[in-house]
XYZ file of C-alpha atoms in Angstrom:
628
model
C 60.574 24.682 -15.070
C 61.399 24.743 -11.420
C 59.964 28.114 -9.480
C 61.980 29.749 -6.272
C 60.012 29.831 -3.508
C 58.244 26.600 -2.968
C 60.311 25.012 -5.725
C 56.742 23.906 -7.197
C 57.356 21.916 -10.699
C 55.883 23.182 -13.397
C 52.724 21.501 -14.584
C 53.400 21.436 -18.865
C 56.656 22.573 -20.377
C 56.477 25.990 -21.411
C 59.724 25.510 -23.731
C 62.637 27.683 -23.675
C 62.150 31.987 -22.278
C 62.681 34.341 -25.284
C 64.699 37.161 -24.142
C 67.368 38.022 -21.501
C 64.735 38.800 -18.931
C 62.519 35.838 -20.244
C 58.269 36.380 -20.316
C 57.101 36.992 -16.700
C 55.346 34.215 -14.811
C 53.765 34.531 -12.119
C 53.153 31.641 -9.472
C 49.613 31.610 -9.263
C 49.621 30.594 -13.222
C 51.874 27.927 -12.489
C 50.183 26.545 -9.594
C 46.611 26.712 -11.094
C 47.931 25.543 -14.192
C 46.885 28.466 -16.779
C 50.305 28.587 -18.311
C 49.923 29.090 -21.902
C 51.491 26.073 -23.615
C 53.447 26.703 -26.732
C 53.248 23.811 -29.800
C 51.197 21.316 -27.663
C 47.924 20.982 -26.336
C 47.059 20.053 -23.009
C 45.224 16.628 -22.728
C 41.894 15.894 -21.608
C 41.094 13.705 -18.764
C 37.419 12.657 -18.563
C 35.845 11.961 -14.874
C 32.816 10.064 -13.890
C 29.605 11.800 -12.126
C 29.546 11.544 -8.750
C 27.651 8.028 -6.986
C 27.998 6.781 -10.300
C 27.986 2.677 -10.264
C 28.506 0.433 -13.187
C 26.932 -2.878 -12.411
C 27.682 -4.811 -15.577
C 25.741 -6.431 -18.080
C 22.061 -7.168 -17.412
C 21.204 -10.269 -16.403
C 18.242 -11.899 -18.429
C 17.871 -9.062 -20.844
C 14.685 -8.535 -22.296
C 16.648 -7.095 -25.615
C 18.026 -8.717 -28.450
C 21.348 -7.238 -28.028
C 22.907 -7.175 -24.451
C 22.569 -4.137 -22.373
C 24.666 -2.792 -19.327
C 23.216 -0.926 -16.803
C 25.008 1.837 -14.164
C 23.632 3.380 -11.618
C 23.668 7.397 -11.355
C 24.433 9.065 -7.951
C 20.369 10.553 -8.023
C 19.101 6.902 -8.596
C 18.486 6.630 -12.088
C 19.213 3.827 -13.889
C 20.950 3.823 -17.429
C 21.032 1.608 -20.226
C 24.910 1.522 -22.218
C 25.912 -0.296 -25.040
C 28.981 -2.636 -24.747
C 31.225 0.041 -26.121
C 29.586 2.449 -24.311
C 30.131 0.491 -20.943
C 33.816 -0.024 -21.654
C 34.894 3.396 -22.200
C 32.674 4.237 -18.836
C 34.603 1.393 -17.261
C 38.355 2.780 -18.496
C 37.321 6.281 -16.613
C 39.335 6.673 -13.808
C 39.747 10.514 -13.297
C 43.701 10.023 -14.206
C 43.600 8.549 -17.503
C 43.877 10.753 -20.687
C 41.498 10.020 -24.071
C 44.714 8.229 -25.979
C 44.737 5.986 -23.115
C 41.458 5.160 -22.871
C 41.650 4.809 -26.742
C 44.134 2.476 -26.406
C 42.661 0.500 -23.346
C 39.383 -0.017 -25.039
C 40.601 -0.915 -28.374
C 42.354 -4.285 -26.691
C 39.134 -4.821 -24.849
C 36.215 -4.293 -27.885
C 38.447 -6.327 -30.352
C 38.587 -3.400 -32.946
C 40.551 -0.148 -33.039
C 38.913 2.679 -31.325
C 40.757 6.546 -32.116
C 40.913 9.112 -29.471
C 38.557 11.050 -31.847
C 36.161 8.324 -31.404
C 36.525 8.154 -27.515
C 35.808 12.312 -27.289
C 33.047 11.714 -29.671
C 31.489 9.361 -27.645
C 31.874 11.111 -24.270
C 31.133 14.176 -25.138
C 27.549 12.959 -27.016
C 26.682 9.735 -25.451
C 28.227 9.786 -21.851
C 27.867 13.410 -21.221
C 24.179 13.890 -21.888
C 23.412 10.452 -19.940
C 24.687 12.010 -16.713
C 27.676 9.386 -16.870
C 30.333 11.952 -17.384
C 31.082 15.029 -16.509
C 31.216 18.121 -19.127
C 35.183 19.886 -18.944
C 34.507 22.335 -17.286
C 31.595 21.903 -15.177
C 31.355 20.496 -11.803
C 28.894 17.429 -9.988
C 26.239 19.780 -9.365
C 25.933 21.942 -12.144
C 25.031 18.666 -14.506
C 21.681 18.505 -15.783
C 21.259 14.912 -16.797
C 17.787 13.674 -17.922
C 15.726 11.585 -16.047
C 12.927 8.715 -17.357
C 10.707 10.415 -14.540
C 10.402 13.321 -13.040
C 8.579 12.004 -10.239
C 11.124 9.274 -9.504
C 12.942 10.981 -6.935
C 11.898 10.988 -3.034
C 11.523 14.624 -1.938
C 13.642 15.478 1.526
C 14.212 11.413 2.158
C 15.587 10.693 5.889
C 17.167 7.227 6.698
C 15.735 5.308 9.272
C 18.107 1.837 9.234
C 21.725 2.685 8.280
C 23.420 0.266 6.435
C 24.525 -1.630 9.255
C 21.797 -2.173 11.232
C 19.921 -3.124 7.731
C 22.234 -5.994 7.655
C 21.718 -7.425 10.942
C 18.034 -7.190 10.045
C 18.491 -8.944 7.057
C 20.473 -11.419 8.392
C 18.122 -12.451 11.113
C 15.084 -12.555 8.879
C 16.798 -14.340 5.616
C 15.281 -17.400 6.784
C 11.944 -16.606 5.690
C 12.989 -16.710 2.136
C 13.909 -20.819 2.645
C 11.456 -22.827 0.054
C 9.486 -24.540 2.390
C 9.109 -21.642 4.870
C 7.717 -19.953 1.633
C 5.423 -22.845 0.348
C 4.436 -22.514 3.914
C 3.464 -19.307 4.312
C 1.618 -18.821 1.018
C -0.279 -22.111 1.647
C -1.859 -20.403 5.124
C -2.854 -16.951 3.755
C -4.886 -19.222 1.175
C -6.757 -20.817 4.009
C -6.711 -17.684 5.651
C -8.274 -15.565 2.496
C -10.854 -18.033 1.889
C -12.255 -18.452 5.353
C -11.855 -14.606 5.417
C -13.638 -13.380 2.546
C -15.891 -16.413 2.109
C -17.308 -17.629 5.515
C -16.539 -15.003 8.196
C -17.070 -11.480 5.944
C -14.266 -9.004 5.251
C -16.226 -6.085 5.417
C -16.960 -6.900 8.604
C -14.521 -6.152 11.094
C -13.924 -2.656 9.181
C -17.067 -1.425 10.107
C -16.138 -2.311 13.754
C -13.351 -0.118 13.174
C -14.969 3.058 11.337
C -17.347 2.950 14.633
C -14.677 3.473 17.152
C -11.843 6.047 16.610
C -9.502 4.696 19.100
C -9.366 1.598 16.711
C -8.944 3.882 13.443
C -5.733 4.925 15.796
C -4.987 1.352 16.376
C -5.109 0.165 12.875
C -3.075 2.976 11.466
C -0.118 2.019 13.711
C -0.744 -1.421 12.525
C -0.261 -0.515 8.987
C 2.838 1.492 9.651
C 4.279 -1.163 11.332
C 3.788 -3.282 7.942
C 4.891 -0.999 5.496
C 8.231 -0.807 8.011
C 8.220 -5.076 7.754
C 7.356 -4.659 4.314
C 11.119 -2.769 3.360
C 12.552 -5.360 5.549
C 11.570 -7.805 3.122
C 13.095 -6.061 0.706
C 16.011 -6.261 2.652
C 16.222 -9.691 3.863
C 15.663 -11.225 -0.134
C 18.567 -9.012 -1.296
C 20.593 -10.823 1.276
C 19.556 -14.188 0.728
C 20.202 -13.937 -2.628
C 23.946 -12.447 -2.315
C 23.362 -9.088 -2.659
C 24.510 -6.729 0.108
C 20.966 -4.668 1.422
C 21.622 -0.910 1.528
C 19.979 1.673 4.203
C 16.238 1.928 4.653
C 14.646 5.719 4.435
C 11.640 7.345 3.829
C 10.794 10.704 1.793
C 7.552 12.475 0.074
C 6.855 10.867 -3.289
C 4.516 12.963 -4.666
C 2.739 14.493 -1.532
C 2.384 11.184 0.223
C 5.268 9.466 2.951
C 6.764 6.738 1.045
C 9.371 4.129 2.787
C 12.302 2.567 0.482
C 15.177 0.331 0.515
C 18.433 0.388 -1.368
C 19.319 -2.842 -2.864
C 21.129 -1.454 -5.831
C 23.617 -4.409 -5.425
C 21.222 -6.579 -6.224
C 21.750 -5.850 -10.102
C 24.619 -7.927 -10.057
C 22.828 -10.774 -9.320
C 20.879 -13.075 -11.670
C 16.997 -12.535 -12.544
C 15.958 -15.040 -9.949
C 17.939 -12.930 -7.200
C 16.644 -9.629 -8.292
C 12.677 -11.411 -8.741
C 13.219 -12.263 -4.882
C 14.158 -8.790 -3.518
C 11.445 -7.187 -6.056
C 8.792 -9.376 -4.735
C 10.380 -10.009 -0.836
C 8.094 -6.790 0.627
C 4.372 -8.192 -0.724
C 5.985 -11.787 0.698
C 6.571 -9.879 3.815
C 2.953 -8.457 3.833
C 1.519 -11.805 3.588
C 3.612 -12.938 6.637
C 2.605 -10.034 8.479
C -1.145 -11.065 7.652
C -0.754 -14.420 9.128
C 0.663 -12.686 12.194
C -2.326 -10.568 12.655
C -4.638 -13.515 12.260
C -2.604 -15.525 14.628
C -3.284 -12.099 17.214
C -6.827 -12.579 16.290
C -7.165 -15.899 17.435
C -5.407 -15.189 20.561
C -7.458 -11.783 21.277
C -10.749 -12.096 19.302
C -9.912 -8.601 18.569
C -12.017 -7.992 15.125
C -9.460 -4.913 13.993
C -6.548 -7.607 14.001
C -8.648 -8.747 10.683
C -9.627 -5.182 9.463
C -5.505 -4.586 9.214
C -5.581 -7.980 7.550
C -8.104 -6.650 4.928
C -6.403 -2.764 4.242
C -2.724 -5.297 3.938
C -4.829 -6.574 0.995
C -5.610 -3.546 -0.910
C -1.735 -2.293 -0.029
C -0.306 -5.466 -1.772
C -2.918 -4.948 -5.021
C -1.267 -1.714 -4.665
C 2.159 -2.588 -4.839
C 1.280 -5.372 -7.769
C 0.562 -2.194 -10.052
C 3.314 -1.797 -12.851
C 3.393 1.921 -11.505
C 6.594 3.963 -10.857
C 7.911 3.620 -7.417
C 5.772 0.429 -6.802
C 7.068 -2.851 -6.601
C 5.133 -3.886 -9.733
C 6.924 -1.803 -11.897
C 10.241 -3.556 -10.540
C 8.690 -7.150 -11.027
C 7.598 -6.578 -14.435
C 10.641 -5.338 -15.375
C 12.911 -7.977 -14.017
C 10.132 -10.226 -15.300
C 10.502 -8.832 -19.130
C 14.095 -8.141 -18.679
C 14.030 -4.405 -19.215
C 15.519 -2.422 -16.096
C 13.664 1.162 -17.130
C 10.727 -0.210 -18.300
C 8.525 3.405 -18.009
C 7.402 4.838 -21.357
C 7.602 0.646 -22.726
C 4.200 -0.248 -21.021
C 2.168 1.618 -23.509
C 3.815 0.647 -26.704
C 4.089 -3.130 -25.865
C 0.335 -3.106 -25.225
C -0.472 -0.788 -28.132
C 1.553 -3.566 -30.094
C -1.010 -5.917 -29.615
C -3.738 -3.809 -31.773
C -4.540 -4.946 -35.599
C -3.703 -2.318 -38.145
C -1.818 0.958 -38.441
C -1.777 2.254 -35.004
C -0.052 -1.631 -33.876
C 2.141 -1.177 -36.265
C 3.782 2.124 -35.185
C 3.616 0.660 -31.806
C 5.730 -2.828 -33.258
C 8.465 -0.591 -34.490
C 8.660 1.387 -31.051
C 9.292 -2.172 -29.226
C 10.939 -4.367 -32.173
C 14.227 -4.115 -29.640
C 12.571 -6.120 -27.500
C 12.416 -9.972 -27.377
C 8.425 -11.517 -28.116
C 8.877 -12.934 -24.813
C 9.080 -9.485 -22.965
C 6.229 -8.593 -24.638
C 4.188 -10.666 -23.731
C 5.303 -10.991 -19.972
C 4.446 -7.070 -19.976
C 0.642 -7.663 -21.498
C 0.057 -10.454 -19.710
C 0.812 -8.626 -16.022
C -1.348 -5.649 -17.471
C -3.953 -7.655 -18.322
C -4.131 -9.893 -15.497
C -3.805 -6.665 -12.390
C -6.642 -5.345 -14.088
C -9.173 -7.579 -13.463
C -8.070 -7.819 -9.897
C -8.001 -4.178 -9.381
C -11.561 -4.275 -10.654
C -12.812 -6.660 -8.284
C -11.137 -5.214 -5.009
C -12.946 -2.552 -6.084
C -16.653 -3.782 -7.289
C -16.414 -5.530 -3.078
C -15.882 -2.320 -2.026
C -18.372 -0.547 -4.202
C -21.231 -3.339 -3.256
C -20.238 -2.752 0.696
C -20.498 1.448 0.090
C -23.913 1.610 1.955
C -22.636 -0.422 4.972
C -19.319 1.867 4.872
C -21.128 5.192 4.528
C -23.484 4.576 6.983
C -21.548 3.722 9.550
C -19.388 6.634 8.867
C -21.707 9.020 8.550
C -23.279 8.027 11.970
C -20.524 7.873 14.004
C -18.875 11.105 13.008
C -22.555 12.571 13.627
C -22.389 10.970 17.070
C -19.377 12.490 17.549
C -19.266 16.318 16.285
C -22.633 16.196 18.408
C -21.091 14.689 21.941
C -18.549 17.240 21.210
C -20.208 19.958 20.678
C -22.408 19.255 23.415
C -19.333 18.915 25.719
C -18.119 22.443 24.756
C -21.784 23.680 25.487
C -21.929 22.448 29.206
C -18.363 23.573 29.467
C -16.361 20.498 29.788
C -13.381 22.064 28.049
C -11.511 18.913 28.964
C -13.865 16.648 27.149
C -14.859 18.525 24.220
C -10.958 18.512 23.490
C -10.286 14.988 23.655
C -13.840 14.530 21.296
C -12.187 16.897 18.864
C -9.366 14.510 19.085
C -11.729 11.637 18.270
C -13.557 13.775 15.634
C -9.896 14.097 13.803
C -8.923 10.214 13.974
C -12.723 9.888 12.073
C -12.025 12.395 9.579
C -8.902 11.525 8.231
C -9.776 8.092 6.919
C -12.944 9.726 5.585
C -11.041 12.310 3.779
C -8.349 9.701 2.386
C -11.145 7.559 1.247
C -13.053 10.890 -0.721
C -9.769 12.113 -1.866
C -8.498 8.920 -3.404
C -12.059 8.195 -4.939
C -12.099 12.111 -6.625
C -8.285 11.433 -7.929
C -8.790 7.934 -9.161
C -12.180 9.042 -10.841
C -11.256 12.271 -12.242
C -7.846 9.930 -13.535
C -10.438 7.097 -15.130
C -12.419 10.536 -16.591
C -9.647 12.371 -18.262
C -8.572 8.327 -19.584
C -11.575 8.193 -21.161
C -11.852 11.388 -22.540
C -8.482 11.216 -24.320
C -9.046 7.767 -25.499
C -12.683 8.311 -27.408
C -11.208 11.840 -28.675
C -12.922 11.723 -31.992
C -14.866 8.550 -31.600
C -18.035 9.069 -30.653
C -19.206 5.647 -30.977
C -16.932 4.101 -28.407
C -17.763 7.221 -26.082
C -21.555 6.349 -26.041
C -20.841 3.233 -25.495
C -18.505 3.880 -22.724
C -20.975 6.446 -21.110
C -23.814 3.348 -21.430
C -21.786 0.853 -19.897
C -21.090 3.284 -16.892
C -25.193 3.994 -16.293
C -26.242 0.329 -16.550
C -23.096 -0.207 -13.950
C -24.301 2.641 -11.707
C -27.777 1.640 -12.357
C -27.146 -1.608 -11.087
C -25.553 -0.617 -8.140
C -28.085 1.957 -7.311
C -31.183 -0.773 -7.417
C -29.080 -2.817 -5.028
C -28.557 -0.185 -2.388
C -31.844 0.683 -2.402
C -33.666 -2.526 -2.506
C -31.644 -4.016 0.419
C -29.593 -6.464 -2.075
C -26.290 -5.570 -0.015
C -25.428 -6.377 3.345
C -27.117 -3.804 6.335
C -24.865 -1.734 8.391
C -23.805 -3.415 11.434
C -25.897 -2.454 14.689
C -24.169 0.488 17.266
C -21.927 -0.365 19.521
C -21.169 0.894 23.041
C -17.072 3.056 22.662
C -14.148 1.796 23.789
C -12.613 4.913 24.339
C -15.063 6.557 25.904
C -12.811 9.799 26.843
C -12.830 10.212 23.155
C -16.348 9.943 22.516
C -18.007 12.698 25.120
C -21.911 12.564 24.955
C -21.945 8.707 23.521
C -23.478 6.164 25.686
C -20.951 3.716 27.042
C -23.891 1.830 27.309
C -25.210 -1.008 24.933
C -28.098 0.508 23.005
C -31.230 -1.095 23.622
C -32.612 -3.951 21.299
C -35.447 -3.346 18.870
C -38.585 -5.219 19.338
C -40.100 -6.930 16.598
C -43.982 -7.088 17.295
C -47.115 -7.254 15.489
C -50.058 -4.481 15.856
C -53.248 -5.376 17.409
C -55.961 -3.608 14.688
C -58.038 -2.733 18.131
C -54.732 -1.982 20.360
C -56.836 -4.009 22.881
C -55.049 -7.114 22.921
C -51.368 -7.354 23.882
C -48.738 -7.641 21.111
C -47.833 -11.522 20.404
C -44.055 -10.615 20.717
C -44.583 -9.592 24.608
C -44.499 -12.045 26.941
C -47.321 -12.344 29.581
C -47.055 -11.951 33.170
C -47.926 -15.165 34.548
C -44.770 -16.150 32.542
C -43.016 -14.628 35.694
C -41.288 -11.810 33.360
C -42.159 -7.796 33.773
C -44.550 -6.144 31.312
C -42.788 -3.687 29.475
C -45.155 -1.466 30.582
C -44.070 -1.531 34.210
C -40.414 0.174 33.093
C -39.938 3.245 31.518
C -36.452 2.212 30.906
C -35.117 0.671 27.667
C -35.120 -2.723 29.886
C -33.271 -5.347 27.510
C -35.365 -8.097 29.092
C -38.005 -8.179 26.277
C -35.407 -9.419 23.739
C -34.161 -12.383 24.999
C -37.531 -13.184 26.170
C -39.118 -12.850 23.201
C -36.616 -14.843 21.546
C -37.113 -17.652 23.778
C -40.774 -18.408 23.408
C -40.242 -18.258 19.555
C -36.985 -20.449 19.643
C -36.620 -22.282 22.879
C -32.979 -22.957 23.972
C -32.058 -19.839 22.177
C -30.518 -17.839 24.149
C -27.545 -18.697 25.806
C -27.124 -15.545 28.446
C -26.189 -17.068 31.596
C -27.833 -14.438 33.493
C -31.825 -15.295 32.282
C -33.828 -15.785 34.827
C -36.127 -19.042 36.052
C -39.566 -18.038 35.937
C -41.205 -18.849 39.507
C -38.088 -17.382 41.328
C -38.601 -14.783 43.343
C -36.734 -11.579 41.952
C -33.855 -10.526 44.117
C -31.082 -10.120 42.065
C -30.204 -9.652 38.134
C -29.366 -13.553 38.286
C -32.801 -14.494 39.473
C -34.921 -10.998 38.283
C -35.771 -13.766 35.078
C -34.517 -10.303 33.273
C -31.140 -10.399 31.541
C -28.846 -6.839 32.909
C -28.282 -4.669 30.073
C -25.030 -5.913 28.887
C -27.059 -8.953 27.481
C -28.601 -6.794 24.649
C -26.321 -7.971 22.180
C -27.290 -11.479 22.885
C -29.248 -14.181 20.523
C -32.952 -12.458 19.757
C -31.867 -9.021 19.576
C -33.329 -7.579 16.693
C -32.982 -10.938 14.988
C -35.815 -12.906 12.962
C -36.231 -14.825 15.595
C -38.174 -11.961 17.178
C -40.400 -11.423 14.261
C -40.749 -15.275 14.552
C -42.577 -14.852 17.993
C -45.085 -12.442 16.717
C -46.194 -15.406 14.757
C -46.050 -18.059 17.259
C -46.807 -16.425 20.327
C -46.695 -19.816 22.342
C -44.045 -21.898 22.458
C -43.990 -25.204 20.665
C -44.482 -28.740 22.776
C -40.899 -29.795 22.430
C -39.527 -26.781 23.805
C -36.024 -27.592 25.170
C -36.313 -24.913 28.092
C -35.556 -26.411 31.572
C -38.635 -26.903 33.359
C -40.027 -23.417 35.829
C -39.073 -25.383 38.738
C -35.342 -26.196 37.528
C -32.304 -23.997 37.620
C -31.284 -22.082 34.845
C -28.331 -24.370 33.233
C -25.580 -22.117 32.903
C -23.124 -22.135 29.572
C -19.699 -23.597 29.723
């Protein structure tokens, strides 16, 4: 049938028009396909949801039957059987159900009718969000998700696909086997030196005492996060896949970054694992770069950033959604959508009725996959406990340093405002904020983690009073042991206060080093001079001669007990006239951090006030050698 005017052909033949005048038909009815069809049914043409990508068979599957992977436009990964995959791959938006049935039958090897295809689409693919139900738009689909918290909120692209391709191509060489071996060997040596010899917590305490260093470490942490994403993208390209964009968004309430590596599903398990581990591997590379920066500059905040990177790596290795450990474990076990299967796999290890029920839930998984998941979780838990134990052991040092620094900051800022120094007070407020942010983060994470552990313990011990009592006893023993270690002084002591690096951020805090503490032995009759005080005949000033906090006492004390211990070039020569700081016999204030300041050597001088005969100090008439 042909219409006058635009000469538009009818979509469907309505048969002969009855009667001389026929039945009235409008142009809109023909153009929109709303004509009443007589004697035939309009064929159904299914269509896929917007953004759906079919990745084919999942290589290295941990299931007993082969699985096929599809990724929806919202990022959710969907597993399909072979028949459902054949149906979905035959849908192109133009084929009707009858044509799809013929195509699927030829590829499946068995006869599949049009009614079978319609049933599979309406009852299997539509609920999964793979296809769009008839009469609905793409934005009207409410497809299920394995985790409602999986999506990032308000995500924005930072590096588009073209820029990511250039970055990945430039960094792909870092994934060569020899380079990987060298990097891992280097970080092993670094960790042994940092944790066993240098002391990993020391640079962290120094950073907590300086607001400007907190800002520097924060910038380094953000840089490590960006470099982490570069690792995923470069590993994806090295494995033969094409990385997508890099962006950021909000996961729950936390800022988070992501890299689109969906194309990695079409390569083998080895390439997927390399991509999963690429981010953590680049964190290790970043730590080696920070260690190199420390070796060149000697600045401790680089080591503080190295220590914090360890926590970032351990966090990423946890098998939680949106963390690298989730995808690593999924690819190791051959289960792309692992959420909801970790708990049944762990429960399947328990003998008895509860274990039998869990084993029935994971019967579709291979035994090797269940072993991999259980081994991963049981390995990560002790590592996390070890890191938390190390932090708890040093908790007194961390807490003391934080409270001392914040107290001085608040007092100095308040004093600046009280004296009318508005600009200095405002800069002090900035310093307070820089100190409060990490403190608030530590408190929040501690409360959140403690609450989660408490709720989990209550739930797991519900109806099991003996287990609950045992857990409470274990908790009390652990807290009691830690408390005794904190109170008795078994844990390391806090670092001494140091002058601020950026005095503008710390008003009211003295920019000079604090006076060194003297270690003296009080005399019972208060008549004899302290053994730790050098005599006037030695050429040094008596402590009573100066009301200020002279720093000369500390080096001289240590020198009397430990000859040659002081390396300060400003240490004067006894017997020379006092004309300048270099010859007065009293080191300047900047030398208060030298050896002997509040150290055991000072207390040794109280027991042995006179120098031994084998003193290695230069004679009184000879010039003091300067250090090289």
